[in-house]
Coordinates of C-alpha atoms and ligand atoms in Angstrom, one line a residue:
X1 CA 107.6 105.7 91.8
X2 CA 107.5 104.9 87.9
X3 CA 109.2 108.7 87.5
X4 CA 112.1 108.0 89.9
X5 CA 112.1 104.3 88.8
X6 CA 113.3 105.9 85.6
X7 CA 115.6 107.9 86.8
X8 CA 117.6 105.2 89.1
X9 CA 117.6 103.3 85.8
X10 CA 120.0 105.8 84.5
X11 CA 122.5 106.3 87.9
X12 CA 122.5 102.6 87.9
X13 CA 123.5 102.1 84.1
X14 CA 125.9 104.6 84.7
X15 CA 127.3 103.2 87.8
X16 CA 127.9 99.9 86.1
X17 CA 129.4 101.4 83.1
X18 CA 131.4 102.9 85.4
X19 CA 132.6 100.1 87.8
X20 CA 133.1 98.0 84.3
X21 CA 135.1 100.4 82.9
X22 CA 137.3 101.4 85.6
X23 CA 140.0 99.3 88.0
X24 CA 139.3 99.8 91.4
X25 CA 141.9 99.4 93.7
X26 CA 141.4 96.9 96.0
X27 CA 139.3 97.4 99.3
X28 CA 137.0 99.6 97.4
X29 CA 134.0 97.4 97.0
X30 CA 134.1 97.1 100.7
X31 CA 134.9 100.7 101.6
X32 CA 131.4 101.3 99.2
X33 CA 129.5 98.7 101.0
X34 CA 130.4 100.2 104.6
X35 CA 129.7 104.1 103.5
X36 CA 126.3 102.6 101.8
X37 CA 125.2 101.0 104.9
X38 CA 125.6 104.0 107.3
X39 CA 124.5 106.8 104.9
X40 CA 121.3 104.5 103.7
X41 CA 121.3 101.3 104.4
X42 CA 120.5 101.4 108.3
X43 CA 118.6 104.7 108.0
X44 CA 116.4 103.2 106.0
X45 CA 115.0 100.9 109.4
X46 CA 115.3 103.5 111.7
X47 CA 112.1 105.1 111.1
X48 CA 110.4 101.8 111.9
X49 CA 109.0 103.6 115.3
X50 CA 107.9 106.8 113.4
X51 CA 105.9 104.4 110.9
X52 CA 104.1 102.2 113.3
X53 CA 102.9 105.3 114.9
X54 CA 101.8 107.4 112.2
X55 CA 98.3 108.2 112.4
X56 CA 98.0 107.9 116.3
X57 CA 99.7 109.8 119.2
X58 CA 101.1 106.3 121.1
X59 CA 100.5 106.1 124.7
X60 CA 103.3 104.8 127.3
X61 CA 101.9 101.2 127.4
X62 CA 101.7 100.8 123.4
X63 CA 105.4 102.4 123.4
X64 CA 106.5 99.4 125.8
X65 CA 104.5 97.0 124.1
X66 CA 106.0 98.4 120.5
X67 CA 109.7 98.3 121.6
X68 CA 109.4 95.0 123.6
X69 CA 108.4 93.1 120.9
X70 CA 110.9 95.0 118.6
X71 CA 113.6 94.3 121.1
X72 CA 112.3 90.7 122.1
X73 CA 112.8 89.9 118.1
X74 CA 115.8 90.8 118.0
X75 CA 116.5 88.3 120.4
X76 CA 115.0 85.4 119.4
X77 CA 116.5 85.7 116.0
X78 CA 119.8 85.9 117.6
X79 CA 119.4 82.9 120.0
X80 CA 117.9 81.0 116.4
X81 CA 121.3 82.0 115.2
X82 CA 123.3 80.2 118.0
X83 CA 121.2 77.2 117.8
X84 CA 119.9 76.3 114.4
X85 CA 123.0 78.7 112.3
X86 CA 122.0 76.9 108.7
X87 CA 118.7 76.9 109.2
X88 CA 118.6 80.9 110.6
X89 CA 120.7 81.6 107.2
X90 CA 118.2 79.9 104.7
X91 CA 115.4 81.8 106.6
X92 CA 117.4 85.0 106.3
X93 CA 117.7 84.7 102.3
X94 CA 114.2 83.7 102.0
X95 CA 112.6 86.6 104.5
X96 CA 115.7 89.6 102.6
X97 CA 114.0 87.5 99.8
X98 CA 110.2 88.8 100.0
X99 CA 111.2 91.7 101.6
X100 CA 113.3 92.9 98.7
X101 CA 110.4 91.6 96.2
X102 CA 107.8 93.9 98.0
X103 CA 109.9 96.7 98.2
X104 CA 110.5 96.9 94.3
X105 CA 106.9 95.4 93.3
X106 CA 104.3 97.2 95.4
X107 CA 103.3 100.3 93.1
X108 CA 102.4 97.4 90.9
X109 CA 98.8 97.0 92.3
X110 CA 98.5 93.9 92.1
X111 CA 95.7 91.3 93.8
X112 CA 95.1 87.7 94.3
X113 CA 96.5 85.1 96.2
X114 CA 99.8 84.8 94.4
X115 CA 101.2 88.1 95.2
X116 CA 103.2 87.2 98.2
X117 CA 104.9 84.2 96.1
X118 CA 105.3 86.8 93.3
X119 CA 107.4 89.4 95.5
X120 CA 109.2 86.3 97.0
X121 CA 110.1 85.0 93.5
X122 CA 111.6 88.3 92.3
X123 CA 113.8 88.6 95.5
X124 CA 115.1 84.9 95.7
X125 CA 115.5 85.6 91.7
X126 CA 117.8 88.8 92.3
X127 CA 119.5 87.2 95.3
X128 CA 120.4 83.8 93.6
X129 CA 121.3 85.4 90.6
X130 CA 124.0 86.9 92.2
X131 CA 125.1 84.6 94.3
X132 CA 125.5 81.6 91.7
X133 CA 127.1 84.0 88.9
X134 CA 129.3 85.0 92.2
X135 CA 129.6 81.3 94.1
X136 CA 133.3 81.1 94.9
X137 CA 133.2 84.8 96.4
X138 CA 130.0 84.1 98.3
X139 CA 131.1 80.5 99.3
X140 CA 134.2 82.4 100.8
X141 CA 131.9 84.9 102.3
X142 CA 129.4 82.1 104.1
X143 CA 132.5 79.7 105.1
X144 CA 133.8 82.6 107.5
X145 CA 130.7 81.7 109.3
X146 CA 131.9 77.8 110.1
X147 CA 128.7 76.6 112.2
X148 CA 126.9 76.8 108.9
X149 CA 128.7 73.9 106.6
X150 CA 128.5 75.6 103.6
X151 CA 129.2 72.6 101.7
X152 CA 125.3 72.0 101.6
X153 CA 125.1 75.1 100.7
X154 CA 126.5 75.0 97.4
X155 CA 126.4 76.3 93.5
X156 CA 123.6 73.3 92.8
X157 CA 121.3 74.9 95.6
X158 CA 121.8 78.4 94.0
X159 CA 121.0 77.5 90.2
X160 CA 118.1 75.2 91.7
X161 CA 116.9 78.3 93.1
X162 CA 117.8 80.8 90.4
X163 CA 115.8 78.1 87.7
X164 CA 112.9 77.4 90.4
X165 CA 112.5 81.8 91.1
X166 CA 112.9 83.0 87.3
X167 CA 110.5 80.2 86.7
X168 CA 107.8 81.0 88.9
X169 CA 108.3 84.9 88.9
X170 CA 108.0 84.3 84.5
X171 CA 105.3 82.4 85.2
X172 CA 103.4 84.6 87.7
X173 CA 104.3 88.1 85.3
X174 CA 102.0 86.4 82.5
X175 CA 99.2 85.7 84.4
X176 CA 99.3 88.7 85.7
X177 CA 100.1 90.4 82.0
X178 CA 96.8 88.4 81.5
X179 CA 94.6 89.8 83.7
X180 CA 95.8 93.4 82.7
X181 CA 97.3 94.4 86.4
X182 CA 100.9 94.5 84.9
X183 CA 101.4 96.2 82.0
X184 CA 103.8 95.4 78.9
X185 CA 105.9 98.6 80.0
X186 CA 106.4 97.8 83.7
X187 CA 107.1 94.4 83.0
X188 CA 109.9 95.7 80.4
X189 CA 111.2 98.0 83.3
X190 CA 111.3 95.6 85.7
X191 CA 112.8 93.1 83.3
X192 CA 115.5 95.4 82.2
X193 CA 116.4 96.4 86.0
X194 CA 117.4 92.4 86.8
X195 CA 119.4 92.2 83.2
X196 CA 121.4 95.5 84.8
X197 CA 122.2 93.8 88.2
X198 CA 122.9 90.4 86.2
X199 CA 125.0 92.4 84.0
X200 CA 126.8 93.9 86.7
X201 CA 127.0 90.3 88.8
X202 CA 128.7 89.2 85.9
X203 CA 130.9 92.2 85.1
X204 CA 132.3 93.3 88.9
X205 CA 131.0 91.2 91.9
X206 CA 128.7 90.3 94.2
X207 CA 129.3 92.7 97.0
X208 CA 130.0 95.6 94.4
X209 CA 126.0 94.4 92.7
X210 CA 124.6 94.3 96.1
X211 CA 125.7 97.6 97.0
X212 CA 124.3 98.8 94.0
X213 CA 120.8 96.9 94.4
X214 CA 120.7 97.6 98.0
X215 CA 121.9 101.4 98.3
X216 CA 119.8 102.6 95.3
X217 CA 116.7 100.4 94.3
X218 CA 115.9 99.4 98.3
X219 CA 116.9 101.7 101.2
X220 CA 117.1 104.6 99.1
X221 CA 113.2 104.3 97.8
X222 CA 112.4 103.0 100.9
X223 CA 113.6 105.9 102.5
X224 CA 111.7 108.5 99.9
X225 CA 108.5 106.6 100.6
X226 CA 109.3 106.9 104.1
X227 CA 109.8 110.4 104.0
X228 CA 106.6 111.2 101.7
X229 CA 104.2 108.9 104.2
X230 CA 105.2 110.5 107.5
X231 CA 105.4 114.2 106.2
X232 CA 102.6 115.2 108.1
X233 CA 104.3 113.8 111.0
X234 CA 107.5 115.3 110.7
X235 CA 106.4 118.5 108.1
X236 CA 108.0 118.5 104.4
X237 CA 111.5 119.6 105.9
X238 CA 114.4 117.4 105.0
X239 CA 116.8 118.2 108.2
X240 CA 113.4 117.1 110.3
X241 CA 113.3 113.8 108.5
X242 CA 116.9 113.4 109.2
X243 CA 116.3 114.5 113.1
X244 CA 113.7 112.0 113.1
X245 CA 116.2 109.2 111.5
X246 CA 119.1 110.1 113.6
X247 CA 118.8 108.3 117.1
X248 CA 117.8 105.0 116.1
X249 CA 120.5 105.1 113.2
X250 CA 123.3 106.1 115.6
X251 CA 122.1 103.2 117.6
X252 CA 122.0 100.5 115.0
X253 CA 125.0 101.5 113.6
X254 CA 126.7 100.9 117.0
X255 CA 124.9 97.3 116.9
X256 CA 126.8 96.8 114.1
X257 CA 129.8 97.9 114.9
X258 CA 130.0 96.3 118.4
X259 CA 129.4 92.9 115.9
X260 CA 132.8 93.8 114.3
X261 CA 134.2 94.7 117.3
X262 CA 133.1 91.4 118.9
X263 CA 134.2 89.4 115.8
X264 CA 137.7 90.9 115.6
X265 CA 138.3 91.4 119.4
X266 CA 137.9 87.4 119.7
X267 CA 139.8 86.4 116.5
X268 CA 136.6 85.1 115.0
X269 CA 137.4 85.6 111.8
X270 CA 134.0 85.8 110.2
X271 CA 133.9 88.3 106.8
X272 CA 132.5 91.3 107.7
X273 CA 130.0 90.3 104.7
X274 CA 128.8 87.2 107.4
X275 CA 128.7 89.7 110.3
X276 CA 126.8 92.1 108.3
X277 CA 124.2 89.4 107.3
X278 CA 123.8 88.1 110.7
X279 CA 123.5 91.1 112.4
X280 CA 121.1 92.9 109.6
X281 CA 118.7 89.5 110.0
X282 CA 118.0 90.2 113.6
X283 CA 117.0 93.9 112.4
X284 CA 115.1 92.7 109.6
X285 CA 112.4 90.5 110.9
X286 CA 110.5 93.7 113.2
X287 CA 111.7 95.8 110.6
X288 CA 109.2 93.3 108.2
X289 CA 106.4 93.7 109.9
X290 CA 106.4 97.5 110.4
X291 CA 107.2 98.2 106.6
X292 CA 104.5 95.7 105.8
X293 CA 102.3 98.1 107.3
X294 CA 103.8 100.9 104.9
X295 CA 103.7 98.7 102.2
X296 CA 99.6 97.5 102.4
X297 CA 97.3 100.5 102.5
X298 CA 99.4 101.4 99.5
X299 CA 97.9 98.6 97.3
Ligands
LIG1 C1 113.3 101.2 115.2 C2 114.0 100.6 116.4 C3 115.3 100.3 116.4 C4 116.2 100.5 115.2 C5 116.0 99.7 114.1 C6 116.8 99.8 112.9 C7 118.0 100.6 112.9 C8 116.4 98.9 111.9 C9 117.1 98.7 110.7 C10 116.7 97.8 109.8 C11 117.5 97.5 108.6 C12 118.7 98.2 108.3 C13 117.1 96.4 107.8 C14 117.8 96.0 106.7 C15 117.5 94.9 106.0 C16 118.5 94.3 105.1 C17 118.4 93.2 104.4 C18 117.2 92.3 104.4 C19 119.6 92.7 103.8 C20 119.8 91.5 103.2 C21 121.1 91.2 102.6 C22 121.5 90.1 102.0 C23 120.7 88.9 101.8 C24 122.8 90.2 101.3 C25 123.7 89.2 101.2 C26 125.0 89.3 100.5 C27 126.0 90.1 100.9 C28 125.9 90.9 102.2 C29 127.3 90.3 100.2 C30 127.3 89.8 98.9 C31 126.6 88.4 98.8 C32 125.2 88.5 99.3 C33 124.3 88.9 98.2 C34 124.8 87.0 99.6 C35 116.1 99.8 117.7 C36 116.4 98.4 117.5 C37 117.3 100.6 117.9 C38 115.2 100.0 118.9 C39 113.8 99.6 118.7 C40 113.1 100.4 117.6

């Protein structure tokens, strides 16, 4: 991880240079946003079968049992949606929150109680950083969505939660620095990876940052410790990995697009941003638990 850490350092340097230097012509930060979901972005979950079933040869009832629950989920995050809508989104940012926080901090090593506050902290952290140096674009984005009164949602929620995450997450490093499970160096990478996305939050915007974030530093290395964790599942090739990827991909990129479909057939007129997010939340809470599984015997 610390090797190819290194090396996504540089591609995303160069990708904000880039972005910072050049004008892009409008529609592009979308059109990047859309390609990054399809070619990563979804992939990234649709291994989540392949994963839960890695070391054992699943019979028919733990297949039903697996997909039930998976599907049942789904569901019931959906029908939180309808009913509570402000209450589903909060959740949403918190869960994306953690699950972004143990995605980029889990090579640390690290023990003791705090450590699921500590990955929470660095993902609500990243997530209102953006958003508050971002607020009228975001506030656009969550208004499309008009069950969820955004005005409750606004820039003094985000910097509460920007002060309240760097706080804690500071706070949590130096213990941690202090008991010699992070050292000087990591913290200096890690450090100097949120300064990049700030940089870039500040510099282009917040879909443009989160496209970055999220196509590189999440499904991207998710997908590589995917790939090296069921290997001898699938063999070392690269086309079988893909294979293995490809029907549950196909399928949730049709989820997604059957919410656009849904959203512009009916004149909803909810951002595509909104759709995404509610849509991707329903995905995300099965998807937690299975990558937790990825994510533990590796500590
Ligand atoms: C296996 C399986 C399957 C599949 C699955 C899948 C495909 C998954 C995926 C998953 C996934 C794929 C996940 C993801 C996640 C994500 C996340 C967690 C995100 C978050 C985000 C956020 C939070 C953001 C926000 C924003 C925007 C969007 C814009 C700008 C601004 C902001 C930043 C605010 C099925 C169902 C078919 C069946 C059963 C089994």
């Amino acid at each position: 991880m610390v090797k190819l850490d290194k090396h996504l350092l540089y591609i995303t340097i160069l990708l904000l240079a880039a972005f910072s230097l050049i004008e892009l012509p409008t529609g592009t930060d979308t059109l990047l946003f859309l390609v990054t979901i399809v070619i990563v972005g979804i992939p990234h979950g649709a291994l989540d079968h392949v994963i839960e079933f890695n070391d054992t040869r699943p019979d028919k009832l733990q297949l039903v049992k697996f997909y039930s629950i998976y599907i049942g989920l789904i569901g019931a995050v959906f029908a939180c949606w309808y009913f509570f809508p402000q209450v589903s989104f909060l959740s949403f940012i918190a869960i994306s929150a953690y699950h972004f926080g143990q995605s980029q901090l889990f090579y640390l090593n690290l023990k003791g109680r705090f450590v699921h506050l500590y990955y929470l902290s660095w993902g609500m952290l990243l997530l209102s950083m953006i958003i508050y140096t971002n607020i009228a674009e975001c506030m656009a984005i969550f208004d499309s969505l008009e069950w969820l009164e955004v005005s409750q949602l606004n820039s003094t929620l985000w910097l509460s939660l920007l002060i309240k995450s760097g706080t804690l997450w500071i706070t949590l490093t130096c213990l941690y620095l202090a008991k010699g499970q992070i050292s000087m160096k990591e913290f200096g990478r890690e450090l100097l990876l949120l300064a990049i996305l700030l940089g870039s939050s500040l510099v282009t915007n917040a879909v443009i940052t989160f496209t970055i974030y999220f196509g590189i530093w999440h499904s991207f290395r998710s997908l590589l410790l995917t790939f090296q964790s069921i290997r001898k599942n699938v063999g070392n090739s690269i086309s079988k990995f893909i294979k293995a990827a490809m029907p549950f991909s196909v399928a949730g990129i049709l989820f997604l697009g059957l919410g656009y479909y849904l959203s512009f057939h009916f004149d909803l007129g909810i951002s595509i941003y909104m759709i995404f997010i509610i849509i991707i939340s329903t995905l995300t809470v099965p998807h937690l638990f299975v990558m937790n599984k990825l994510y533990n015997p590796l500590h």
